[in-house]
Amino acid sequence: MKKKHYVLIALTLLTATGAAIAWWMYSQVSATVLKDGQPTHYLYIDNDDTQDSVLAKLQGVATEKAIGGMRRLASWYDYDSHIRTGRYAIEPGSKALDVFRQLRNGQQTPVMLTVPEVRTMDRMAGRLARKLMLDSTEIANALTSQDFCRQMGYDTTTIACLFVPNTYEVYWNTSLDALMKRLAREHDAFWNQERTNKARAQGLTPNEVVTLASIIDEETANNQEKPTIAGMYLNRLHRGMLLQADPTVKYALHDFSLRRILNRHLTVDSPYNTYLYPGLPPGPIRVPSVAAIEAVLNPAAHDFLYMCAKEDFSGTHNFARTLAEHNQNARRYQQALNQRGIR
């Protein structure tokens, strides 16, 4: 009888111990991940992450109990063999089990990617890499490769035309190929029939519109003035006049710091030098703004043929119909430069 009694006690203790262990495990996997007061936390998982490194990235923002629960779940479900890259949003109140399932199933949160208005593809690569898992060197090599650009329907002088500087929702771990295809779809959606018809009405292709828009953006940051500048350059193009756009000279010289274009600068032998070569340059001198593109598609109607920066350095311009009038504007601006000692 005593033996049965001891067995019963032992079984009761084992059951109680098992229940206690089960409760302890349950309390870990059901623990709230983020510490009190922590806002939504974004966890970035890279190609080289391991189970331990993923959990280490939660140190400081997550509770020890939740990390313990996730470590136990990772061991049970062999997470080391099922790590998925991505950007994951951990919301306040999320439980360890839910977050673990989110990570293991690859339920990531997209990023809002804004295509930047930049001057060079190297800068484009750097800006995109800051927002995505992609390496900037990989992006730069692709955007300066004729083979890659041809696959996208461009060359290295026109690839900037592909980028429409809007904001898009993409996954952080998107591949370069998937990203470029997405941007190509956005480009095609932007260049709808209405915009294409407006470009044709100006005697331009979409790529030529982007090229002229890039010059306008370099001329001014004042969106209200852009349609006037667009109209002036289109007047010159339609009359067969040289564009004589100072920003193209800076681009030809690869010196964007120039504050004053001198006669010696105008002799640089480059197809981008619109003081020497007629028509538009071979491609954009930057990724232009949507505002500048719209200015080319909807230019102001006038008969201006010349423009010169205002002598008050307001960032706006004096416009002229005749060369004599333009020369007067230019003299005032040159005098203002001299007074400020700008060389």
Short mmCIF file of C-alpha atoms in Angstrom, two decimals:
data_model
loop_
_atom_site.label_atom_id
_atom_site.label_comp_id
_atom_site.label_asym_id
_atom_site.label_seq_id
_atom_site.Cartn_x
_atom_site.Cartn_y
_atom_site.Cartn_z
CA MET A 1 0.00 0.00 0.00
CA LYS A 2 2.82 2.38 0.91
CA LYS A 3 4.52 1.62 -2.40
CA LYS A 4 1.43 2.64 -4.35
CA HIS A 5 1.21 5.76 -2.25
CA TYR A 6 4.80 6.72 -3.09
CA VAL A 7 4.21 6.05 -6.79
CA LEU A 8 1.15 8.29 -6.73
CA ILE A 9 3.12 11.03 -5.03
CA ALA A 10 5.91 10.67 -7.60
CA LEU A 11 3.48 10.83 -10.49
CA THR A 12 1.83 13.88 -8.96
CA LEU A 13 5.21 15.57 -8.57
CA LEU A 14 6.18 14.72 -12.15
CA THR A 15 2.89 16.04 -13.43
CA ALA A 16 3.26 19.19 -11.40
CA THR A 17 6.85 19.62 -12.56
CA GLY A 18 5.84 19.05 -16.17
CA ALA A 19 3.02 21.52 -15.81
CA ALA A 20 5.38 24.04 -14.24
CA ILE A 21 7.89 23.60 -17.06
CA ALA A 22 5.12 23.83 -19.64
CA TRP A 23 3.80 27.00 -18.00
CA TRP A 24 7.30 28.48 -17.86
CA MET A 25 7.77 27.73 -21.58
CA TYR A 26 4.37 29.14 -22.39
CA SER A 27 5.12 32.32 -20.46
CA GLN A 28 8.27 32.77 -22.53
CA VAL A 29 6.76 32.25 -25.99
CA SER A 30 3.71 34.36 -25.07
CA ALA A 31 5.81 37.16 -23.57
CA THR A 32 5.53 40.64 -25.09
CA VAL A 33 8.63 41.19 -27.20
CA LEU A 34 9.21 44.93 -26.91
CA LYS A 35 9.94 46.56 -23.59
CA ASP A 36 7.39 48.99 -22.20
CA GLY A 37 7.43 52.31 -23.99
CA GLN A 38 9.29 51.03 -27.06
CA PRO A 39 7.77 52.21 -30.38
CA THR A 40 7.49 49.96 -33.42
CA HIS A 41 10.92 48.41 -34.00
CA TYR A 42 12.21 47.52 -37.45
CA LEU A 43 14.41 44.45 -37.56
CA TYR A 44 16.66 44.08 -40.62
CA ILE A 45 17.86 40.57 -41.43
CA ASP A 46 20.77 40.23 -43.87
CA ASN A 47 22.13 37.37 -45.95
CA ASP A 48 24.85 36.59 -43.41
CA ASP A 49 22.63 36.59 -40.31
CA THR A 50 22.35 33.56 -38.07
CA GLN A 51 19.89 32.62 -35.36
CA ASP A 52 22.14 34.16 -32.74
CA SER A 53 22.80 37.38 -34.68
CA VAL A 54 19.09 37.90 -35.32
CA LEU A 55 18.33 37.59 -31.62
CA ALA A 56 21.31 39.81 -30.80
CA LYS A 57 19.74 42.57 -32.91
CA LEU A 58 16.82 42.58 -30.49
CA GLN A 59 18.98 43.20 -27.45
CA GLY A 60 18.16 46.51 -25.86
CA VAL A 61 14.61 46.75 -27.21
CA ALA A 62 13.23 43.30 -26.35
CA THR A 63 12.55 41.69 -22.97
CA GLU A 64 14.83 38.88 -21.83
CA LYS A 65 11.83 36.58 -21.40
CA ALA A 66 10.74 37.11 -25.01
CA ILE A 67 14.27 36.58 -26.33
CA GLY A 68 14.45 33.37 -24.32
CA GLY A 69 11.15 32.24 -25.79
CA MET A 70 12.25 33.03 -29.34
CA ARG A 71 15.54 31.22 -28.77
CA ARG A 72 13.62 28.14 -27.63
CA LEU A 73 11.29 28.35 -30.65
CA ALA A 74 14.28 28.81 -32.97
CA SER A 75 15.80 25.61 -31.57
CA TRP A 76 12.58 23.61 -31.87
CA TYR A 77 11.86 24.72 -35.44
CA ASP A 78 15.44 24.79 -36.78
CA TYR A 79 15.30 28.51 -37.53
CA ASP A 80 19.00 28.56 -38.46
CA SER A 81 18.07 26.68 -41.64
CA HIS A 82 15.06 28.86 -42.42
CA ILE A 83 16.32 32.43 -41.98
CA ARG A 84 14.67 34.84 -44.41
CA THR A 85 16.14 38.21 -45.17
CA GLY A 86 13.98 41.29 -44.97
CA ARG A 87 12.71 44.22 -42.96
CA TYR A 88 10.31 43.21 -40.22
CA ALA A 89 8.11 45.52 -38.17
CA ILE A 90 7.70 44.46 -34.54
CA GLU A 91 4.72 46.29 -33.13
CA PRO A 92 4.22 47.13 -29.43
CA GLY A 93 2.28 44.30 -27.78
CA SER A 94 3.50 41.62 -30.23
CA LYS A 95 4.16 38.24 -28.59
CA ALA A 96 7.32 36.17 -29.02
CA LEU A 97 5.51 33.34 -30.81
CA ASP A 98 3.85 35.74 -33.27
CA VAL A 99 7.10 37.54 -34.04
CA PHE A 100 8.92 34.24 -34.49
CA ARG A 101 6.29 33.07 -36.98
CA GLN A 102 6.58 36.41 -38.76
CA LEU A 103 10.34 36.00 -39.14
CA ARG A 104 10.28 32.32 -40.08
CA ASN A 105 7.53 32.82 -42.67
CA GLY A 106 9.20 35.88 -44.19
CA GLN A 107 6.26 38.21 -43.48
CA GLN A 108 8.30 41.37 -43.93
CA THR A 109 7.20 45.00 -44.05
CA PRO A 110 7.90 47.05 -47.22
CA VAL A 111 9.88 50.30 -47.25
CA MET A 112 8.85 53.54 -48.92
CA LEU A 113 11.58 54.14 -51.50
CA THR A 114 11.88 57.64 -52.90
CA VAL A 115 13.86 57.78 -56.14
CA PRO A 116 16.23 60.72 -55.61
CA GLU A 117 16.92 63.62 -57.96
CA VAL A 118 20.69 63.17 -58.31
CA ARG A 119 23.36 64.22 -60.77
CA THR A 120 25.23 60.96 -61.27
CA MET A 121 24.52 57.24 -61.25
CA ASP A 122 27.14 56.81 -58.52
CA ARG A 123 25.03 59.03 -56.29
CA MET A 124 21.89 57.17 -57.32
CA ALA A 125 23.56 53.91 -56.32
CA GLY A 126 24.56 55.28 -52.93
CA ARG A 127 21.10 56.66 -52.17
CA LEU A 128 19.31 53.47 -53.18
CA ALA A 129 21.72 51.31 -51.18
CA ARG A 130 20.94 53.30 -48.03
CA LYS A 131 17.30 52.25 -48.29
CA LEU A 132 17.72 48.69 -49.56
CA MET A 133 19.76 45.58 -48.84
CA LEU A 134 21.56 46.09 -52.16
CA ASP A 135 25.25 46.99 -52.28
CA SER A 136 26.01 50.41 -53.77
CA THR A 137 28.89 49.02 -55.84
CA GLU A 138 26.58 46.42 -57.39
CA ILE A 139 24.08 49.13 -58.36
CA ALA A 140 26.76 51.51 -59.67
CA ASN A 141 28.41 48.80 -61.76
CA ALA A 142 25.07 47.93 -63.33
CA LEU A 143 24.08 51.51 -64.10
CA THR A 144 27.44 52.19 -65.76
CA SER A 145 27.42 48.94 -67.75
CA GLN A 146 26.37 49.22 -71.39
CA ASP A 147 25.19 45.60 -71.41
CA PHE A 148 22.97 46.06 -68.38
CA CYS A 149 21.58 49.37 -69.60
CA ARG A 150 20.79 47.86 -73.01
CA GLN A 151 18.83 45.11 -71.30
CA MET A 152 16.67 47.86 -69.82
CA GLY A 153 16.27 49.57 -73.21
CA TYR A 154 18.77 52.39 -72.59
CA ASP A 155 22.49 53.07 -72.71
CA THR A 156 24.80 54.61 -70.12
CA THR A 157 24.02 58.15 -71.34
CA THR A 158 20.23 57.72 -71.14
CA ILE A 159 19.72 55.30 -68.21
CA ALA A 160 18.80 58.27 -65.99
CA CYS A 161 15.62 58.57 -68.08
CA LEU A 162 14.35 55.37 -66.47
CA PHE A 163 14.13 56.92 -63.02
CA VAL A 164 10.94 58.83 -62.22
CA PRO A 165 11.52 60.54 -58.85
CA ASN A 166 8.39 59.44 -57.02
CA THR A 167 7.96 57.31 -53.91
CA TYR A 168 7.34 53.58 -54.27
CA GLU A 169 6.58 50.74 -51.87
CA VAL A 170 9.18 47.98 -52.25
CA TYR A 171 10.65 45.23 -50.12
CA TRP A 172 13.97 45.99 -48.47
CA ASN A 173 15.55 42.76 -49.74
CA THR A 174 14.44 43.20 -53.35
CA SER A 175 17.03 42.14 -55.92
CA LEU A 176 18.57 44.63 -58.34
CA ASP A 177 16.86 42.91 -61.26
CA ALA A 178 13.46 43.06 -59.53
CA LEU A 179 14.01 46.69 -58.54
CA MET A 180 14.88 47.80 -62.07
CA LYS A 181 11.90 45.95 -63.52
CA ARG A 182 9.66 47.64 -60.97
CA LEU A 183 11.09 51.07 -61.84
CA ALA A 184 10.62 50.29 -65.54
CA ARG A 185 6.93 49.56 -64.90
CA GLU A 186 6.59 52.81 -62.96
CA HIS A 187 8.31 54.66 -65.83
CA ASP A 188 5.89 53.20 -68.36
CA ALA A 189 2.93 54.09 -66.15
CA PHE A 190 4.19 57.67 -65.80
CA TRP A 191 4.64 58.04 -69.55
CA ASN A 192 1.00 57.49 -70.33
CA GLN A 193 -0.66 58.46 -73.60
CA GLU A 194 -1.38 62.00 -72.44
CA ARG A 195 2.24 62.77 -71.53
CA THR A 196 3.55 61.03 -74.65
CA ASN A 197 1.23 63.12 -76.82
CA LYS A 198 2.37 66.32 -75.10
CA ALA A 199 6.00 65.37 -75.73
CA ARG A 200 5.23 64.71 -79.38
CA ALA A 201 3.51 68.09 -79.64
CA GLN A 202 6.82 69.71 -78.62
CA GLY A 203 8.69 67.61 -81.19
CA LEU A 204 10.37 65.57 -78.46
CA THR A 205 10.58 61.97 -77.33
CA PRO A 206 10.10 61.13 -73.63
CA ASN A 207 13.89 60.75 -73.27
CA GLU A 208 14.42 64.19 -74.82
CA VAL A 209 11.84 65.68 -72.47
CA VAL A 210 13.76 64.22 -69.52
CA THR A 211 17.04 65.54 -70.92
CA LEU A 212 15.70 69.08 -71.26
CA ALA A 213 14.05 68.83 -67.83
CA SER A 214 17.41 67.91 -66.32
CA ILE A 215 18.91 71.14 -67.66
CA ILE A 216 15.99 73.16 -66.28
CA ASP A 217 16.43 71.64 -62.82
CA GLU A 218 20.08 72.66 -62.87
CA GLU A 219 19.07 76.19 -63.86
CA THR A 220 16.62 76.76 -61.01
CA ALA A 221 14.96 75.23 -57.98
CA ASN A 222 12.02 77.61 -58.42
CA ASN A 223 9.16 75.45 -59.73
CA GLN A 224 7.09 78.47 -60.74
CA GLU A 225 9.84 79.63 -63.11
CA LYS A 226 10.44 76.25 -64.76
CA PRO A 227 7.67 76.53 -67.42
CA THR A 228 9.14 79.88 -68.52
CA ILE A 229 12.64 78.40 -68.83
CA ALA A 230 11.21 75.40 -70.65
CA GLY A 231 9.47 77.70 -73.12
CA MET A 232 12.70 79.63 -73.70
CA TYR A 233 14.77 76.52 -74.45
CA LEU A 234 12.05 75.12 -76.69
CA ASN A 235 12.00 78.43 -78.59
CA ARG A 236 15.73 78.07 -79.19
CA LEU A 237 15.43 74.43 -80.22
CA HIS A 238 12.63 75.13 -82.67
CA ARG A 239 14.63 77.97 -84.23
CA GLY A 240 17.76 75.83 -84.56
CA MET A 241 19.72 77.99 -82.10
CA LEU A 242 22.36 76.58 -79.79
CA LEU A 243 20.94 76.00 -76.33
CA GLN A 244 24.00 77.56 -74.67
CA ALA A 245 23.02 76.15 -71.29
CA ASP A 246 25.66 76.70 -68.61
CA PRO A 247 24.73 73.53 -66.64
CA THR A 248 25.72 71.38 -69.61
CA VAL A 249 29.19 72.92 -69.52
CA LYS A 250 29.54 72.04 -65.84
CA TYR A 251 28.50 68.49 -66.67
CA ALA A 252 30.97 68.32 -69.56
CA LEU A 253 33.75 69.48 -67.21
CA HIS A 254 32.53 67.16 -64.40
CA ASP A 255 32.74 70.14 -62.09
CA PHE A 256 29.42 70.94 -60.41
CA SER A 257 31.05 73.39 -58.02
CA LEU A 258 31.58 76.04 -60.68
CA ARG A 259 29.76 79.24 -59.75
CA ARG A 260 30.87 81.22 -62.75
CA ILE A 261 31.18 79.97 -66.33
CA LEU A 262 34.08 81.70 -68.10
CA ASN A 263 34.97 81.80 -71.80
CA ARG A 264 37.71 79.21 -71.29
CA HIS A 265 35.11 76.78 -69.96
CA LEU A 266 33.01 77.10 -73.11
CA THR A 267 35.70 75.49 -75.27
CA VAL A 268 35.54 72.02 -73.66
CA ASP A 269 35.05 69.54 -76.48
CA SER A 270 32.16 67.41 -75.30
CA PRO A 271 28.80 66.48 -76.84
CA TYR A 272 27.34 67.85 -73.60
CA ASN A 273 28.70 71.33 -74.31
CA THR A 274 25.64 73.04 -75.77
CA TYR A 275 27.73 76.10 -76.62
CA LEU A 276 29.53 73.98 -79.24
CA TYR A 277 27.05 71.31 -80.26
CA PRO A 278 23.51 71.99 -81.48
CA GLY A 279 20.39 70.40 -80.08
CA LEU A 280 20.07 68.53 -76.81
CA PRO A 281 22.99 66.70 -75.20
CA PRO A 282 23.14 62.88 -75.54
CA GLY A 283 21.21 62.33 -72.32
CA PRO A 284 20.14 63.86 -69.02
CA ILE A 285 22.70 65.68 -66.89
CA ARG A 286 20.81 64.54 -63.79
CA VAL A 287 17.64 62.74 -62.77
CA PRO A 288 15.15 65.60 -63.09
CA SER A 289 12.15 66.40 -60.92
CA VAL A 290 8.60 65.66 -61.99
CA ALA A 291 8.02 69.42 -61.84
CA ALA A 292 10.68 70.01 -64.49
CA ILE A 293 9.31 67.23 -66.70
CA GLU A 294 5.83 68.73 -66.44
CA ALA A 295 7.29 72.15 -67.28
CA VAL A 296 8.66 70.81 -70.57
CA LEU A 297 5.35 69.13 -71.35
CA ASN A 298 3.41 72.27 -70.42
CA PRO A 299 5.76 75.19 -71.25
CA ALA A 300 4.85 78.84 -70.90
CA ALA A 301 3.99 80.45 -74.23
CA HIS A 302 6.23 83.48 -74.92
CA ASP A 303 8.91 84.68 -77.33
CA PHE A 304 11.89 84.80 -74.95
CA LEU A 305 15.15 83.50 -76.39
CA TYR A 306 17.60 84.40 -73.65
CA MET A 307 17.88 84.15 -69.88
CA CYS A 308 20.39 85.28 -67.28
CA ALA A 309 20.49 84.86 -63.53
CA LYS A 310 19.22 87.91 -61.69
CA GLU A 311 21.80 90.16 -60.12
CA ASP A 312 20.03 89.92 -56.74
CA PHE A 313 21.03 86.21 -56.50
CA SER A 314 17.42 85.28 -55.77
CA GLY A 315 17.75 82.11 -57.81
CA THR A 316 15.43 83.48 -60.49
CA HIS A 317 16.19 84.89 -63.93
CA ASN A 318 15.83 87.87 -66.22
CA PHE A 319 14.44 86.87 -69.62
CA ALA A 320 15.02 88.67 -72.91
CA ARG A 321 13.72 88.60 -76.47
CA THR A 322 16.78 90.17 -78.09
CA LEU A 323 20.51 89.69 -77.74
CA ALA A 324 20.98 93.37 -76.91
CA GLU A 325 18.53 93.13 -74.03
CA HIS A 326 20.19 89.93 -72.85
CA ASN A 327 23.63 91.52 -72.91
CA GLN A 328 22.39 94.26 -70.60
CA ASN A 329 21.06 91.65 -68.18
CA ALA A 330 24.32 89.72 -68.40
CA ARG A 331 26.41 92.83 -67.65
CA ARG A 332 24.41 93.51 -64.50
CA TYR A 333 24.89 89.94 -63.35
CA GLN A 334 28.64 89.96 -64.14
CA GLN A 335 29.03 93.16 -62.15
CA ALA A 336 27.22 91.55 -59.20
CA LEU A 337 29.57 88.57 -59.39
CA ASN A 338 32.59 90.89 -59.42
CA GLN A 339 31.30 92.84 -56.43
CA ARG A 340 30.96 89.62 -54.46
CA GLY A 341 34.37 88.39 -55.57
CA ILE A 342 32.95 85.26 -57.22
CA ARG A 343 35.44 83.87 -59.70
#
